[in-house]
Backbone atoms as SQL, in Angstrom:
CREATE TABLE atoms (id INTEGER PRIMARY KEY, chain TEXT, resi INTEGER, resn TEXT, atom TEXT, x REAL, y REAL, z REAL);
INSERT INTO atoms VALUES
  (1, 'A', 1, 'MET', 'N', 0.388, -16.205, -7.275),
  (2, 'A', 1, 'MET', 'CA', -0.549, -15.632, -6.874),
  (3, 'A', 1, 'MET', 'C', -1.948, -15.405, -7.937),
  (4, 'A', 2, 'VAL', 'N', -1.711, -15.705, -8.647),
  (5, 'A', 2, 'VAL', 'CA', -3.367, -15.962, -9.774),
  (6, 'A', 2, 'VAL', 'C', -3.525, -16.757, -9.321),
  (7, 'A', 3, 'ALA', 'N', -3.296, -18.194, -9.350),
  (8, 'A', 3, 'ALA', 'CA', -3.960, -19.043, -7.763),
  (9, 'A', 3, 'ALA', 'C', -4.805, -18.910, -7.124),
  (10, 'A', 4, 'ARG', 'N', -4.026, -18.002, -6.110),
  (11, 'A', 4, 'ARG', 'CA', -4.429, -17.407, -5.137),
  (12, 'A', 4, 'ARG', 'C', -6.121, -17.052, -5.610),
  (13, 'A', 5, 'ALA', 'N', -5.026, -16.146, -5.799),
  (14, 'A', 5, 'ALA', 'CA', -6.432, -14.893, -6.362),
  (15, 'A', 5, 'ALA', 'C', -7.564, -15.191, -7.123),
  (16, 'A', 6, 'ALA', 'N', -8.140, -16.447, -7.904),
  (17, 'A', 6, 'ALA', 'CA', -8.548, -17.407, -8.106),
  (18, 'A', 6, 'ALA', 'C', -9.050, -18.531, -7.149),
  (19, 'A', 7, 'LYS', 'N', -8.620, -18.611, -6.498),
  (20, 'A', 7, 'LYS', 'CA', -8.507, -19.855, -5.202),
  (21, 'A', 7, 'LYS', 'C', -9.819, -18.265, -4.273),
  (22, 'A', 8, 'MET', 'N', -9.207, -17.736, -3.801),
  (23, 'A', 8, 'MET', 'CA', -10.523, -16.237, -3.456),
  (24, 'A', 8, 'MET', 'C', -11.751, -16.123, -3.840),
  (25, 'A', 9, 'HIS', 'N', -11.363, -16.027, -5.326),
  (26, 'A', 9, 'HIS', 'CA', -12.904, -15.671, -6.468),
  (27, 'A', 9, 'HIS', 'C', -14.125, -16.972, -6.015),
  (28, 'A', 10, 'ILE', 'N', -13.951, -18.072, -6.111),
  (29, 'A', 10, 'ILE', 'CA', -14.182, -19.277, -5.707),
  (30, 'A', 10, 'ILE', 'C', -14.467, -19.509, -4.750),
  (31, 'A', 11, 'ALA', 'N', -14.413, -19.098, -3.894),
  (32, 'A', 11, 'ALA', 'CA', -14.355, -19.527, -1.995),
  (33, 'A', 11, 'ALA', 'C', -15.001, -17.902, -2.148),
  (34, 'A', 12, 'LEU', 'N', -15.191, -17.065, -2.543),
  (35, 'A', 12, 'LEU', 'CA', -16.365, -15.763, -2.552),
  (36, 'A', 12, 'LEU', 'C', -17.672, -16.047, -2.831),
  (37, 'A', 13, 'LEU', 'N', -17.592, -17.027, -4.232),
  (38, 'A', 13, 'LEU', 'CA', -18.937, -17.319, -4.902),
  (39, 'A', 13, 'LEU', 'C', -19.566, -18.154, -3.896),
  (40, 'A', 14, 'GLU', 'N', -19.002, -19.243, -4.125),
  (41, 'A', 14, 'GLU', 'CA', -19.176, -19.768, -2.804),
  (42, 'A', 14, 'GLU', 'C', -19.888, -20.089, -1.162),
  (43, 'A', 15, 'GLU', 'N', -19.878, -18.738, -1.448),
  (44, 'A', 15, 'GLU', 'CA', -19.850, -17.866, 0.292),
  (45, 'A', 15, 'GLU', 'C', -21.273, -17.215, -0.384),
  (46, 'A', 16, 'GLY', 'N', -21.558, -17.339, -1.519),
  (47, 'A', 16, 'GLY', 'CA', -22.866, -16.445, -1.912),
  (48, 'A', 16, 'GLY', 'C', -22.865, -15.007, -1.956),
  (49, 'A', 17, 'HIS', 'N', -22.017, -14.519, -2.046),
  (50, 'A', 17, 'HIS', 'CA', -21.800, -13.181, -2.613),
  (51, 'A', 17, 'HIS', 'C', -22.087, -12.551, -4.202),
  (52, 'A', 18, 'SER', 'N', -22.341, -11.648, -4.061),
  (53, 'A', 18, 'SER', 'CA', -22.435, -11.380, -5.432),
  (54, 'A', 18, 'SER', 'C', -21.667, -10.893, -6.577),
  (55, 'A', 19, 'PRO', 'N', -22.086, -12.150, -8.052),
  (56, 'A', 19, 'PRO', 'CA', -20.710, -12.731, -8.453),
  (57, 'A', 19, 'PRO', 'C', -19.978, -11.096, -9.366),
  (58, 'A', 20, 'SER', 'N', -21.234, -9.971, -9.242),
  (59, 'A', 20, 'SER', 'CA', -20.735, -9.045, -10.373),
  (60, 'A', 20, 'SER', 'C', -19.700, -8.083, -9.087),
  (61, 'A', 21, 'SER', 'N', -19.730, -7.958, -8.076),
  (62, 'A', 21, 'SER', 'CA', -18.779, -6.996, -7.105),
  (63, 'A', 21, 'SER', 'C', -17.486, -8.069, -6.676),
  (64, 'A', 22, 'ILE', 'N', -17.656, -9.929, -7.550),
  (65, 'A', 22, 'ILE', 'CA', -16.876, -10.413, -7.072),
  (66, 'A', 22, 'ILE', 'C', -15.718, -10.611, -8.040),
  (67, 'A', 23, 'LYS', 'N', -16.324, -10.163, -8.827),
  (68, 'A', 23, 'LYS', 'CA', -16.002, -10.831, -10.486),
  (69, 'A', 23, 'LYS', 'C', -14.947, -8.718, -10.368),
  (70, 'A', 24, 'TYR', 'N', -15.258, -7.861, -9.888),
  (71, 'A', 24, 'TYR', 'CA', -14.334, -6.513, -9.545),
  (72, 'A', 24, 'TYR', 'C', -13.489, -6.809, -8.629),
  (73, 'A', 25, 'ILE', 'N', -13.633, -7.987, -7.735),
  (74, 'A', 25, 'ILE', 'CA', -12.434, -8.355, -6.634),
  (75, 'A', 25, 'ILE', 'C', -11.709, -8.644, -7.598),
  (76, 'A', 26, 'LEU', 'N', -11.748, -9.967, -8.915),
  (77, 'A', 26, 'LEU', 'CA', -10.893, -10.688, -9.119),
  (78, 'A', 26, 'LEU', 'C', -10.610, -9.594, -9.901),
  (79, 'A', 27, 'ASP', 'N', -10.748, -9.342, -10.781),
  (80, 'A', 27, 'ASP', 'CA', -10.063, -8.025, -11.500),
  (81, 'A', 27, 'ASP', 'C', -9.035, -6.833, -11.327),
  (82, 'A', 28, 'HIS', 'N', -9.251, -6.523, -9.998),
  (83, 'A', 28, 'HIS', 'CA', -8.545, -5.279, -9.578),
  (84, 'A', 28, 'HIS', 'C', -7.213, -6.403, -8.814),
  (85, 'A', 29, 'ASN', 'N', -7.613, -7.457, -7.929),
  (86, 'A', 29, 'ASN', 'CA', -6.563, -8.539, -7.937),
  (87, 'A', 29, 'ASN', 'C', -5.575, -8.815, -9.006),
  (88, 'A', 30, 'ILE', 'N', -6.119, -9.072, -9.980),
  (89, 'A', 30, 'ILE', 'CA', -5.504, -9.759, -11.251),
  (90, 'A', 30, 'ILE', 'C', -4.525, -8.073, -11.943),
  (91, 'A', 31, 'HIS', 'N', -5.228, -7.277, -11.791),
  (92, 'A', 31, 'HIS', 'CA', -4.532, -6.060, -11.966),
  (93, 'A', 31, 'HIS', 'C', -3.741, -5.668, -11.483),
  (94, 'A', 32, 'ILE', 'N', -3.417, -5.741, -9.728),
  (95, 'A', 32, 'ILE', 'CA', -2.695, -5.160, -9.131),
  (96, 'A', 32, 'ILE', 'C', -1.297, -6.700, -9.387),
  (97, 'A', 33, 'ILE', 'N', -1.621, -7.960, -8.940),
  (98, 'A', 33, 'ILE', 'CA', -0.163, -8.926, -9.613),
  (99, 'A', 33, 'ILE', 'C', 0.143, -8.875, -10.926),
  (100, 'A', 34, 'LYS', 'N', -0.236, -8.188, -11.776),
  (101, 'A', 34, 'LYS', 'CA', 0.640, -7.843, -13.406),
  (102, 'A', 34, 'LYS', 'C', 1.349, -6.582, -13.326),
  (103, 'A', 35, 'GLN', 'N', 0.959, -5.307, -12.033),
  (104, 'A', 35, 'GLN', 'CA', 2.576, -4.443, -12.431),
  (105, 'A', 35, 'GLN', 'C', 2.793, -5.052, -10.833),
  (106, 'A', 36, 'LEU', 'N', 3.006, -5.341, -10.911),
  (107, 'A', 36, 'LEU', 'CA', 4.187, -6.044, -9.157),
  (108, 'A', 36, 'LEU', 'C', 5.361, -6.494, -9.682),
  (109, 'A', 37, 'ASP', 'N', 6.336, -5.706, -9.855),
  (110, 'A', 37, 'ASP', 'CA', 7.661, -6.718, -10.058),
  (111, 'A', 37, 'ASP', 'C', 8.403, -6.362, -8.320),
  (112, 'A', 38, 'SER', 'N', 9.878, -7.416, -8.498),
  (113, 'A', 38, 'SER', 'CA', 10.566, -7.100, -7.082),
  (114, 'A', 38, 'SER', 'C', 10.463, -5.798, -6.281),
  (115, 'A', 39, 'HIS', 'N', 11.136, -4.888, -7.204),
  (116, 'A', 39, 'HIS', 'CA', 10.684, -4.311, -6.186),
  (117, 'A', 39, 'HIS', 'C', 9.406, -3.318, -5.150),
  (118, 'A', 40, 'LEU', 'N', 8.158, -3.601, -6.048),
  (119, 'A', 40, 'LEU', 'CA', 6.969, -3.964, -5.156),
  (120, 'A', 40, 'LEU', 'C', 7.294, -4.982, -4.435),
  (121, 'A', 41, 'LEU', 'N', 7.442, -5.696, -4.734),
  (122, 'A', 41, 'LEU', 'CA', 7.018, -6.675, -3.629),
  (123, 'A', 41, 'LEU', 'C', 8.126, -6.976, -2.475),
  (124, 'A', 42, 'THR', 'N', 9.169, -6.715, -2.514),
  (125, 'A', 42, 'THR', 'CA', 9.770, -5.921, -1.952),
  (126, 'A', 42, 'THR', 'C', 9.249, -4.829, -0.548),
  (127, 'A', 43, 'GLY', 'N', 8.600, -3.791, -1.605),
  (128, 'A', 43, 'GLY', 'CA', 8.039, -3.289, -0.104),
  (129, 'A', 43, 'GLY', 'C', 6.848, -3.099, 0.000),
  (130, 'A', 44, 'LEU', 'N', 5.895, -4.117, -0.548),
  (131, 'A', 44, 'LEU', 'CA', 5.294, -4.933, -0.070),
  (132, 'A', 44, 'LEU', 'C', 5.748, -5.368, 1.928),
  (133, 'A', 45, 'HIS', 'N', 6.723, -6.394, 1.373),
  (134, 'A', 45, 'HIS', 'CA', 7.519, -7.176, 2.308),
  (135, 'A', 45, 'HIS', 'C', 7.767, -5.921, 3.171),
  (136, 'A', 46, 'ALA', 'N', 8.058, -5.386, 3.443),
  (137, 'A', 46, 'ALA', 'CA', 9.089, -4.045, 4.040),
  (138, 'A', 46, 'ALA', 'C', 7.415, -3.588, 5.132),
  (139, 'A', 47, 'ILE', 'N', 6.791, -3.112, 4.470),
  (140, 'A', 47, 'ILE', 'CA', 5.568, -2.688, 4.922),
  (141, 'A', 47, 'ILE', 'C', 4.775, -3.247, 5.902),
  (142, 'A', 48, 'TYR', 'N', 4.510, -4.881, 5.101),
  (143, 'A', 48, 'TYR', 'CA', 2.988, -5.965, 6.051),
  (144, 'A', 48, 'TYR', 'C', 3.817, -6.831, 6.588),
  (145, 'A', 49, 'SER', 'N', 5.075, -7.051, 6.271),
  (146, 'A', 49, 'SER', 'CA', 5.438, -8.027, 7.405),
  (147, 'A', 49, 'SER', 'C', 6.159, -7.896, 8.716),
  (148, 'A', 50, 'GLY', 'N', 6.495, -6.855, 8.995),
  (149, 'A', 50, 'GLY', 'CA', 6.657, -6.764, 10.442),
  (150, 'A', 50, 'GLY', 'C', 8.048, -6.625, 10.770),
  (151, 'A', 51, 'ARG', 'N', 9.146, -6.556, 9.535),
  (152, 'A', 51, 'ARG', 'CA', 10.087, -6.463, 9.897),
  (153, 'A', 51, 'ARG', 'C', 10.582, -5.055, 9.475),
  (154, 'A', 52, 'THR', 'N', 11.697, -4.418, 10.053),
  (155, 'A', 52, 'THR', 'CA', 12.436, -3.152, 9.899),
  (156, 'A', 52, 'THR', 'C', 12.723, -3.116, 8.313),
  (157, 'A', 53, 'SER', 'N', 12.761, -1.707, 7.481),
  (158, 'A', 53, 'SER', 'CA', 13.411, -2.679, 6.054),
  (159, 'A', 53, 'SER', 'C', 13.080, -1.104, 5.271),
  (160, 'A', 54, 'VAL', 'N', 14.132, -1.305, 4.497),
  (161, 'A', 54, 'VAL', 'CA', 14.437, 0.880, 3.865),
  (162, 'A', 54, 'VAL', 'C', 12.966, 0.958, 3.055),
  (163, 'A', 55, 'ARG', 'N', 12.672, 1.604, 2.862),
  (164, 'A', 55, 'ARG', 'CA', 11.219, 2.120, 1.796),
  (165, 'A', 55, 'ARG', 'C', 12.339, 3.396, 1.198),
  (166, 'A', 56, 'THR', 'N', 11.649, 3.063, 0.221),
  (167, 'A', 56, 'THR', 'CA', 11.868, 4.178, -0.892),
  (168, 'A', 56, 'THR', 'C', 10.349, 4.704, -1.584),
  (169, 'A', 57, 'GLY', 'N', 10.378, 6.388, -1.375),
  (170, 'A', 57, 'GLY', 'CA', 9.322, 7.224, -1.749),
  (171, 'A', 57, 'GLY', 'C', 8.332, 6.788, -3.214),
  (172, 'A', 58, 'ALA', 'N', 9.330, 6.300, -4.190),
  (173, 'A', 58, 'ALA', 'CA', 9.223, 5.815, -5.525),
  (174, 'A', 58, 'ALA', 'C', 7.657, 4.592, -5.619),
  (175, 'A', 59, 'VAL', 'N', 8.462, 3.351, -4.622),
  (176, 'A', 59, 'VAL', 'CA', 7.854, 2.102, -4.221),
  (177, 'A', 59, 'VAL', 'C', 5.908, 2.210, -3.578),
  (178, 'A', 60, 'ASP', 'N', 7.069, 3.144, -2.571),
  (179, 'A', 60, 'ASP', 'CA', 5.635, 3.784, -1.511),
  (180, 'A', 60, 'ASP', 'C', 4.715, 4.445, -2.972),
  (181, 'A', 61, 'ARG', 'N', 4.702, 5.174, -3.604),
  (182, 'A', 61, 'ARG', 'CA', 3.757, 6.131, -4.501),
  (183, 'A', 61, 'ARG', 'C', 3.180, 5.309, -5.216),
  (184, 'A', 62, 'SER', 'N', 3.810, 3.659, -5.748),
  (185, 'A', 62, 'SER', 'CA', 3.522, 2.931, -6.173),
  (186, 'A', 62, 'SER', 'C', 2.388, 1.962, -6.121),
  (187, 'A', 63, 'LEU', 'N', 3.201, 1.394, -4.934),
  (188, 'A', 63, 'LEU', 'CA', 2.016, 1.001, -3.749),
  (189, 'A', 63, 'LEU', 'C', 0.785, 1.576, -3.932),
  (190, 'A', 64, 'TYR', 'N', 1.128, 3.002, -2.973),
  (191, 'A', 64, 'TYR', 'CA', -0.582, 3.914, -2.570),
  (192, 'A', 64, 'TYR', 'C', -1.147, 3.595, -4.234),
  (193, 'A', 65, 'ASN', 'N', -0.874, 3.977, -5.215),
  (194, 'A', 65, 'ASN', 'CA', -1.332, 3.975, -7.305),
  (195, 'A', 65, 'ASN', 'C', -2.646, 2.680, -6.836),
  (196, 'A', 66, 'LEU', 'N', -1.521, 1.149, -6.613),
  (197, 'A', 66, 'LEU', 'CA', -2.290, -0.010, -6.711),
  (198, 'A', 66, 'LEU', 'C', -3.427, 0.236, -5.744),
  (199, 'A', 67, 'GLY', 'N', -3.459, 0.839, -4.741),
  (200, 'A', 67, 'GLY', 'CA', -4.406, 0.495, -3.313),
  (201, 'A', 67, 'GLY', 'C', -3.857, -0.261, -2.422),
  (202, 'A', 68, 'LEU', 'N', -3.009, -0.694, -1.928),
  (203, 'A', 68, 'LEU', 'CA', -1.874, -0.660, -0.896),
  (204, 'A', 68, 'LEU', 'C', -1.908, 0.042, 0.223),
  (205, 'A', 69, 'LEU', 'N', -1.751, 1.341, -0.063),
  (206, 'A', 69, 'LEU', 'CA', -0.685, 1.974, 1.126),
  (207, 'A', 69, 'LEU', 'C', -1.930, 3.180, 0.710),
  (208, 'A', 70, 'LYS', 'N', -2.512, 3.696, 1.686),
  (209, 'A', 70, 'LYS', 'CA', -3.021, 4.501, 2.157),
  (210, 'A', 70, 'LYS', 'C', -2.372, 6.379, 2.976),
  (211, 'A', 71, 'GLN', 'N', -2.565, 7.265, 2.195),
  (212, 'A', 71, 'GLN', 'CA', -1.473, 8.932, 2.558),
  (213, 'A', 71, 'GLN', 'C', -2.353, 8.703, 3.629),
  (214, 'A', 72, 'ALA', 'N', -0.720, 9.065, 4.749),
  (215, 'A', 72, 'ALA', 'CA', -0.802, 9.035, 6.521),
  (216, 'A', 72, 'ALA', 'C', -1.413, 10.975, 5.919),
  (217, 'A', 73, 'GLN', 'N', -2.475, 10.673, 7.260),
  (218, 'A', 73, 'GLN', 'CA', -2.760, 12.198, 7.465),
  (219, 'A', 73, 'GLN', 'C', -1.690, 12.855, 7.967),
  (220, 'A', 74, 'THR', 'N', -1.264, 14.113, 7.793),
  (221, 'A', 74, 'THR', 'CA', -0.580, 14.748, 8.084),
  (222, 'A', 74, 'THR', 'C', -0.936, 16.178, 8.832),
  (223, 'A', 75, 'PRO', 'N', -0.796, 16.823, 10.334),
  (224, 'A', 75, 'PRO', 'CA', -1.343, 18.151, 10.174),
  (225, 'A', 75, 'PRO', 'C', -0.907, 19.362, 9.480),
  (226, 'A', 76, 'ALA', 'N', -1.498, 20.084, 8.971),
  (227, 'A', 76, 'ALA', 'CA', -1.471, 20.966, 8.288),
  (228, 'A', 76, 'ALA', 'C', -0.964, 22.627, 9.313),
  (229, 'A', 77, 'TYR', 'N', 0.265, 23.280, 8.891),
  (230, 'A', 77, 'TYR', 'CA', 0.040, 24.599, 9.739),
  (231, 'A', 77, 'TYR', 'C', -0.337, 25.650, 9.447),
  (232, 'A', 78, 'ALA', 'N', -1.720, 26.331, 10.001),
  (233, 'A', 78, 'ALA', 'CA', -1.700, 28.004, 9.895),
  (234, 'A', 78, 'ALA', 'C', -0.499, 28.295, 9.273),
  (235, 'A', 79, 'GLY', 'N', -0.377, 29.125, 7.526),
  (236, 'A', 79, 'GLY', 'CA', 0.937, 29.775, 7.518),
  (237, 'A', 79, 'GLY', 'C', 1.790, 29.052, 7.027),
  (238, 'A', 80, 'ALA', 'N', 2.082, 28.315, 7.172),
  (239, 'A', 80, 'ALA', 'CA', 3.078, 27.028, 6.338),
  (240, 'A', 80, 'ALA', 'C', 3.289, 27.547, 5.104),
  (241, 'A', 81, 'GLU', 'N', 4.439, 28.031, 4.672),
  (242, 'A', 81, 'GLU', 'CA', 5.039, 28.472, 3.465),
  (243, 'A', 81, 'GLU', 'C', 5.297, 26.545, 2.472),
  (244, 'A', 82, 'VAL', 'N', 5.983, 25.548, 3.488),
  (245, 'A', 82, 'VAL', 'CA', 6.293, 24.416, 2.502),
  (246, 'A', 82, 'VAL', 'C', 5.629, 23.969, 3.334),
  (247, 'A', 83, 'MET', 'N', 5.253, 22.732, 2.074),
  (248, 'A', 83, 'MET', 'CA', 4.445, 21.837, 2.148),
  (249, 'A', 83, 'MET', 'C', 4.984, 20.951, 2.625),
  (250, 'A', 84, 'SER', 'N', 4.905, 20.087, 3.338),
  (251, 'A', 84, 'SER', 'CA', 5.576, 18.766, 4.105),
  (252, 'A', 84, 'SER', 'C', 4.994, 17.214, 2.659),
  (253, 'A', 85, 'ASN', 'N', 6.353, 16.735, 2.535),
  (254, 'A', 85, 'ASN', 'CA', 6.489, 15.641, 2.068),
  (255, 'A', 85, 'ASN', 'C', 5.062, 14.564, 2.456),
  (256, 'A', 86, 'LEU', 'N', 5.223, 13.937, 0.929),
  (257, 'A', 86, 'LEU', 'CA', 3.473, 12.535, 1.200),
  (258, 'A', 86, 'LEU', 'C', 4.403, 11.859, 1.744),
  (259, 'A', 87, 'SER', 'N', 3.646, 11.036, 2.765),
  (260, 'A', 87, 'SER', 'CA', 3.886, 10.119, 3.478),
  (261, 'A', 87, 'SER', 'C', 3.087, 8.436, 3.525),
  (262, 'A', 88, 'PHE', 'N', 3.500, 7.311, 3.234),
  (263, 'A', 88, 'PHE', 'CA', 1.729, 6.786, 3.167),
  (264, 'A', 88, 'PHE', 'C', 2.458, 5.435, 4.629),
  (265, 'A', 89, 'GLU', 'N', 1.477, 5.083, 4.556),
  (266, 'A', 89, 'GLU', 'CA', 0.878, 3.665, 6.013),
  (267, 'A', 89, 'GLU', 'C', 0.392, 3.009, 5.818),
  (268, 'A', 90, 'SER', 'N', 0.476, 1.849, 6.021),
  (269, 'A', 90, 'SER', 'CA', -0.415, 0.740, 5.894),
  (270, 'A', 90, 'SER', 'C', -1.615, 1.043, 5.620),
  (271, 'A', 91, 'SER', 'N', -2.585, -0.071, 4.818),
  (272, 'A', 91, 'SER', 'CA', -4.307, 0.210, 4.845),
  (273, 'A', 91, 'SER', 'C', -4.232, -1.330, 5.032),
  (274, 'A', 92, 'ALA', 'N', -5.985, -1.556, 5.126),
  (275, 'A', 92, 'ALA', 'CA', -6.723, -2.673, 5.549),
  (276, 'A', 92, 'ALA', 'C', -6.511, -3.246, 4.361),
  (277, 'A', 93, 'GLU', 'N', -6.240, -2.803, 2.722),
  (278, 'A', 93, 'GLU', 'CA', -6.531, -3.597, 1.722),
  (279, 'A', 93, 'GLU', 'C', -5.260, -3.595, 1.631),
  (280, 'A', 94, 'GLY', 'N', -4.395, -3.250, 1.765),
  (281, 'A', 94, 'GLY', 'CA', -2.728, -3.569, 1.359),
  (282, 'A', 94, 'GLY', 'C', -2.818, -5.210, 2.158),
  (283, 'A', 95, 'LEU', 'N', -2.954, -5.415, 3.423),
  (284, 'A', 95, 'LEU', 'CA', -2.747, -6.539, 4.760),
  (285, 'A', 95, 'LEU', 'C', -3.859, -7.146, 4.090),
  (286, 'A', 96, 'SER', 'N', -4.579, -6.944, 3.721),
  (287, 'A', 96, 'SER', 'CA', -5.328, -8.673, 3.433),
  (288, 'A', 96, 'SER', 'C', -4.689, -8.777, 1.683),
  (289, 'A', 97, 'PHE', 'N', -4.259, -7.979, 1.285),
  (290, 'A', 97, 'PHE', 'CA', -3.605, -8.427, -0.206),
  (291, 'A', 97, 'PHE', 'C', -2.095, -9.144, -0.444),
  (292, 'A', 98, 'TYR', 'N', -1.711, -8.356, 0.930),
  (293, 'A', 98, 'TYR', 'CA', -0.309, -9.367, 1.204),
  (294, 'A', 98, 'TYR', 'C', -0.226, -10.789, 1.849),
  (295, 'A', 99, 'LYS', 'N', -1.585, -10.806, 3.323),
  (296, 'A', 99, 'LYS', 'CA', -1.895, -12.082, 3.748),
  (297, 'A', 99, 'LYS', 'C', -2.496, -12.963, 2.441),
  (298, 'A', 100, 'LYS', 'N', -3.379, -13.111, 2.024),
  (299, 'A', 100, 'LYS', 'CA', -4.232, -13.145, 1.079),
  (300, 'A', 100, 'LYS', 'C', -3.352, -14.229, 0.212),
  (301, 'A', 101, 'ILE', 'N', -2.666, -13.044, -0.897),
  (302, 'A', 101, 'ILE', 'CA', -2.287, -12.787, -2.114),
  (303, 'A', 101, 'ILE', 'C', -0.966, -13.390, -2.703),
  (304, 'A', 102, 'VAL', 'N', 0.007, -12.512, -1.501),
  (305, 'A', 102, 'VAL', 'CA', 1.612, -12.697, -1.820),
  (306, 'A', 102, 'VAL', 'C', 1.453, -13.715, -0.589),
  (307, 'A', 103, 'CYS', 'N', 0.825, -14.082, 0.481),
  (308, 'A', 103, 'CYS', 'CA', 1.909, -15.010, 1.545),
  (309, 'A', 103, 'CYS', 'C', 0.442, -16.622, 1.392),
  (310, 'A', 104, 'GLY', 'N', -0.624, -15.978, 0.643),
  (311, 'A', 104, 'GLY', 'CA', -1.408, -17.222, 0.611),
  (312, 'A', 104, 'GLY', 'C', -1.909, -17.455, 2.310),
  (313, 'A', 105, 'GLU', 'N', -1.780, -17.061, 2.942),
  (314, 'A', 105, 'GLU', 'CA', -2.373, -17.265, 4.676),
  (315, 'A', 105, 'GLU', 'C', -4.301, -17.806, 4.197);
């Protein structure tokens, strides 16, 4: 995954993108890669591979904190006494990371 992140970094530099913004992207991707363990990778596969799988809230929260998921927009009901549980959904950033860095597409 680190090699894929470096390859993406080089490709973006060759395309003429700003070196400072590209460095941020590389640093962010490396940070994510360092945090991934087998549970988080399994969660990524469950969300972005298109296959149905069991997801846990702890994994979803961790992926959200890494910027690989977004919080689902749930309607708030006026006068509701109980707040609904947080839910998360796929994001464009997460899908891009999954396809480019995890799968190497």
